[in-house]
Short mmCIF file of C-alpha atoms and ligand atoms in Angstrom, two decimals:
data_model
loop_
_atom_site.label_atom_id
_atom_site.label_comp_id
_atom_site.label_asym_id
_atom_site.label_seq_id
_atom_site.Cartn_x
_atom_site.Cartn_y
_atom_site.Cartn_z
CA MET A 1 -0.01 -0.01 0.02
CA SER A 2 1.54 3.34 -1.04
CA GLU A 3 -0.95 5.40 0.94
CA ARG A 4 -0.46 5.85 4.66
CA PRO A 5 -2.64 3.49 6.80
CA ILE A 6 -5.51 5.13 8.69
CA ILE A 7 -5.87 3.91 12.29
CA GLY A 8 -8.89 4.37 14.46
CA VAL A 9 -8.12 5.39 18.02
CA VAL A 10 -10.49 4.65 20.85
CA PRO A 11 -11.59 8.00 22.42
CA LEU A 12 -11.06 8.67 26.17
CA TRP A 13 -14.09 9.66 28.28
CA ASP A 14 -14.06 12.43 30.91
CA SER A 15 -17.13 11.72 33.06
CA GLU A 16 -16.82 15.01 34.99
CA LYS A 17 -16.97 17.07 31.85
CA SER A 18 -19.12 14.57 29.83
CA SER A 19 -16.42 15.01 27.15
CA LEU A 20 -14.53 12.88 24.78
CA TRP A 21 -10.74 13.59 24.84
CA MET A 22 -7.45 12.29 23.54
CA LEU A 23 -3.79 12.08 24.80
CA PRO A 24 -1.41 13.39 22.11
CA GLY A 25 1.00 10.52 22.67
CA TYR A 26 -1.34 8.03 21.10
CA MET A 27 -1.66 10.12 17.99
CA ASP A 28 2.02 11.21 17.83
CA GLY A 29 3.24 7.64 18.18
CA LEU A 30 1.15 6.55 15.21
CA ILE A 31 1.92 9.65 13.08
CA GLU A 32 5.80 9.17 13.75
CA ALA A 33 5.40 5.54 12.68
CA GLY A 34 3.81 6.63 9.41
CA ALA A 35 0.16 6.24 10.03
CA VAL A 36 -2.76 8.71 10.03
CA PRO A 37 -4.67 8.40 13.32
CA VAL A 38 -8.37 9.33 13.64
CA MET A 39 -10.29 9.44 16.86
CA LEU A 40 -13.27 7.17 16.70
CA PRO A 41 -16.81 8.01 17.83
CA MET A 42 -18.13 6.37 20.99
CA ALA A 43 -20.59 4.31 18.82
CA SER A 44 -21.48 0.84 19.65
CA ASP A 45 -24.22 -0.32 17.28
CA ASP A 46 -23.00 -3.20 15.00
CA SER A 47 -23.78 -1.51 11.71
CA ALA A 48 -21.95 1.69 12.56
CA MET A 49 -18.89 -0.28 13.90
CA ARG A 50 -18.96 -2.46 10.80
CA SER A 51 -18.89 0.64 8.49
CA ILE A 52 -16.08 2.21 10.49
CA ILE A 53 -13.92 -0.91 10.91
CA ASP A 54 -14.21 -2.14 7.35
CA ARG A 55 -12.84 1.21 6.10
CA LEU A 56 -9.98 1.62 8.48
CA ASP A 57 -6.68 -0.29 8.56
CA GLY A 58 -6.22 -0.96 12.24
CA PHE A 59 -7.30 0.07 15.72
CA LEU A 60 -5.55 1.39 18.91
CA LEU A 61 -7.26 0.33 22.18
CA THR A 62 -6.26 3.14 24.54
CA GLY A 63 -6.01 3.40 28.30
CA GLY A 64 -8.86 4.58 30.47
CA GLN A 65 -11.33 3.54 33.13
CA ASP A 66 -11.47 0.01 34.58
CA VAL A 67 -13.06 -2.64 32.46
CA SER A 68 -16.45 -3.65 34.00
CA TYR A 69 -16.21 -6.73 36.29
CA LEU A 70 -19.54 -7.71 34.93
CA LEU A 71 -17.83 -8.56 31.64
CA TYR A 72 -15.98 -11.40 33.44
CA GLY A 73 -18.75 -12.27 35.82
CA GLU A 74 -17.24 -11.23 39.05
CA PRO A 75 -18.70 -9.10 41.91
CA ARG A 76 -17.25 -5.62 42.34
CA HIS A 77 -14.20 -5.38 44.43
CA GLU A 78 -14.41 -2.46 46.87
CA LYS A 79 -11.31 -0.86 45.32
CA CYS A 80 -12.36 -1.24 41.68
CA GLY A 81 -12.18 2.09 40.04
CA GLU A 82 -14.54 4.07 37.82
CA ILE A 83 -16.28 2.00 35.08
CA CYS A 84 -17.27 3.46 31.65
CA ASP A 85 -20.23 1.49 30.20
CA MET A 86 -20.10 3.44 27.01
CA ARG A 87 -16.46 2.45 26.35
CA ASP A 88 -17.06 -1.18 27.30
CA LYS A 89 -19.99 -1.32 24.81
CA MET A 90 -18.03 0.45 22.08
CA GLU A 91 -14.90 -1.74 22.49
CA LEU A 92 -16.99 -4.92 22.61
CA ALA A 93 -18.51 -3.98 19.17
CA LEU A 94 -15.14 -2.88 17.86
CA ALA A 95 -13.18 -5.98 18.99
CA LYS A 96 -15.85 -8.29 17.68
CA ARG A 97 -15.86 -6.89 14.20
CA ALA A 98 -12.09 -6.11 14.09
CA LEU A 99 -11.15 -9.74 15.00
CA GLU A 100 -13.71 -11.17 12.63
CA ALA A 101 -12.13 -9.10 9.83
CA ASP A 102 -8.60 -9.84 11.11
CA LYS A 103 -7.77 -6.15 11.32
CA PRO A 104 -4.64 -5.27 13.41
CA LEU A 105 -5.31 -4.30 17.00
CA PHE A 106 -2.80 -2.70 19.40
CA GLY A 107 -3.77 -2.35 23.00
CA ILE A 108 -2.23 -0.20 25.64
CA CYS A 109 -2.93 -0.57 29.38
CA ARG A 110 -6.73 -0.83 29.61
CA GLY A 111 -6.36 -2.05 26.01
CA LEU A 112 -4.47 -5.09 27.24
CA GLN A 113 -6.96 -5.63 30.04
CA PHE A 114 -9.99 -5.23 27.71
CA LEU A 115 -8.53 -7.65 25.12
CA ASN A 116 -7.94 -10.32 27.86
CA VAL A 117 -11.49 -9.91 29.11
CA PHE A 118 -12.92 -9.88 25.59
CA CYS A 119 -11.14 -13.10 24.85
CA GLY A 120 -12.47 -14.79 28.05
CA GLY A 121 -9.87 -13.91 30.66
CA THR A 122 -10.33 -12.18 34.18
CA LEU A 123 -8.67 -9.27 35.93
CA TYR A 124 -7.30 -8.27 39.30
CA GLN A 125 -9.64 -5.36 40.14
CA ASP A 126 -7.09 -3.84 42.44
CA LEU A 127 -3.51 -5.11 42.28
CA PRO A 128 -2.23 -3.63 45.60
CA SER A 129 -4.83 -5.53 47.62
CA GLU A 130 -5.21 -8.66 45.48
CA PHE A 131 -1.74 -9.36 44.13
CA ASP A 132 1.30 -9.92 46.32
CA SER A 133 4.22 -7.97 44.80
CA SER A 134 7.18 -5.83 45.78
CA ILE A 135 6.96 -3.93 42.50
CA GLY A 136 5.09 -0.63 42.45
CA HIS A 137 2.98 -0.92 39.38
CA ASP A 138 1.27 2.53 39.93
CA MET A 139 4.11 5.10 39.38
CA VAL A 140 3.75 8.91 39.70
CA ALA A 141 4.66 11.48 37.02
CA PRO A 142 6.80 11.92 35.01
CA TYR A 143 5.89 8.82 33.19
CA ASP A 144 8.81 8.50 30.76
CA ARG A 145 10.81 6.75 33.46
CA ALA A 146 11.44 3.01 33.70
CA VAL A 147 10.26 1.61 37.07
CA HIS A 148 10.36 -2.10 36.46
CA SER A 149 11.67 -4.70 34.07
CA VAL A 150 9.76 -7.31 31.96
CA GLU A 151 11.05 -10.45 30.47
CA LEU A 152 9.88 -11.00 26.91
CA ASN A 153 8.88 -14.18 25.16
CA SER A 154 10.41 -15.07 21.79
CA TYR A 155 7.77 -13.26 19.72
CA LEU A 156 8.17 -9.96 21.52
CA ALA A 157 11.95 -10.45 21.88
CA LYS A 158 12.21 -10.76 18.10
CA LEU A 159 9.94 -7.67 17.55
CA LEU A 160 11.93 -5.50 19.98
CA GLY A 161 15.45 -6.94 19.48
CA ALA A 162 15.92 -7.67 23.23
CA ASP A 163 14.75 -10.32 25.68
CA LYS A 164 14.39 -7.95 28.60
CA LEU A 165 12.92 -4.44 28.75
CA GLU A 166 12.70 -1.58 31.30
CA VAL A 167 9.28 -0.09 31.28
CA ASN A 168 7.02 2.56 32.92
CA SER A 169 4.01 1.29 34.91
CA LEU A 170 0.73 3.02 35.55
CA HIS A 171 -1.99 0.54 36.24
CA HIS A 172 -3.84 -0.67 39.41
CA GLN A 173 -5.54 -3.60 37.52
CA GLY A 174 -3.90 -6.48 35.76
CA ILE A 175 -4.47 -9.90 34.18
CA LYS A 176 -5.61 -12.58 36.71
CA ALA A 177 -6.62 -15.50 34.41
CA LEU A 178 -5.13 -15.14 30.95
CA ALA A 179 -7.69 -15.74 28.09
CA PRO A 180 -7.15 -19.23 26.51
CA SER A 181 -6.74 -17.72 23.06
CA LEU A 182 -4.00 -15.30 24.15
CA GLU A 183 -0.24 -15.85 24.71
CA ALA A 184 1.69 -14.11 27.38
CA CYS A 185 4.55 -12.14 25.72
CA ALA A 186 6.01 -10.19 28.69
CA LYS A 187 6.20 -10.85 32.49
CA ALA A 188 7.29 -8.61 35.31
CA SER A 189 9.63 -10.22 38.02
CA ASP A 190 6.56 -10.67 40.26
CA GLY A 191 4.98 -12.87 37.57
CA LEU A 192 2.40 -10.34 36.39
CA ILE A 193 1.66 -10.60 32.64
CA GLU A 194 2.69 -7.21 30.99
CA ALA A 195 2.08 -8.05 27.32
CA VAL A 196 -0.08 -10.42 25.31
CA ARG A 197 -0.84 -11.32 21.72
CA ALA A 198 -3.38 -13.38 19.87
CA PRO A 199 -1.36 -15.95 17.83
CA GLY A 200 -2.70 -16.61 14.37
CA CYS A 201 -3.93 -13.00 13.88
CA ASN A 202 -2.16 -10.61 11.55
CA PHE A 203 -1.28 -8.34 14.58
CA VAL A 204 -3.22 -8.46 17.83
CA VAL A 205 -0.76 -7.29 20.51
CA ALA A 206 -1.23 -5.42 23.76
CA VAL A 207 1.09 -4.09 26.41
CA GLN A 208 0.48 -3.13 30.00
CA TRP A 209 3.00 -0.30 29.99
CA HIS A 210 2.73 3.09 28.30
CA PRO A 211 4.76 3.66 25.10
CA GLU A 212 2.63 6.74 24.48
CA PHE A 213 4.33 8.43 27.45
CA ALA A 214 7.86 7.49 26.28
CA LEU A 215 7.80 7.99 22.52
CA GLU A 216 11.54 8.57 22.42
CA TRP A 217 12.33 5.09 23.74
CA ASP A 218 13.54 2.57 21.10
CA SER A 219 10.97 0.00 22.37
CA SER A 220 8.09 2.41 21.92
CA LYS A 221 9.10 3.37 18.38
CA LYS A 222 9.44 -0.40 17.50
CA LEU A 223 5.93 -1.19 18.91
CA PHE A 224 4.21 1.55 16.97
CA LEU A 225 6.22 0.74 13.85
CA ALA A 226 5.32 -2.93 14.00
CA PHE A 227 1.67 -2.10 14.44
CA VAL A 228 1.66 0.46 11.55
CA LYS A 229 3.53 -2.01 9.33
CA ALA A 230 0.81 -4.65 10.06
CA CYS A 231 -1.81 -2.02 9.17
CA SER A 232 -0.17 -1.29 5.87
CA GLN A 233 -0.43 -4.93 4.60
MN1 LIG B 301 3.53 -2.81 35.53
#
């Protein structure tokens, strides 16, 4: 394809302002990798999603509110954060059609958590109280600092040219039961899964860390480039 791929980016929702918004890092990472990002509407009906998805080349599942515990059939943990039903509905419709059509998906933070839930996995609703770890997964700004390492499996090691990576970390939820159709691609030293992919798809990859806050990192550039390359095929 000689034209630049167009990638749909899931909008963020500010419940206090009742406003859709966007972090520039998601857009800039995609632009720097050669794509044209467009912010998607918060639509969830199947025909709208089909029209959007069939015309775009790939989709970025962004960070945001906690994925609803109802989607994996568990009661609410007292420290579960804010839920955004609109986003859950929108991403359910998006993921359903995008995976049917084998369109590339790249998930970041909530994007990884959502993908795991969509594929049948479960989440820790509050890592500090549910997961025994000496790692602080919930860092404070500035976010372009590495705070823990992850060990990569052969797929991600090949993609990033290293078998270990230093990453930032800004999440209070995480994967509890990995979905059967996903493969763990990175783990922190406490055992927490920090990246996944769906083998057999063109490109369905998600990371728990935040390349959009560290666009100058070699690993961030490589992730965005690999995603955009998959969207160009
Ligand atoms: Mn982490």
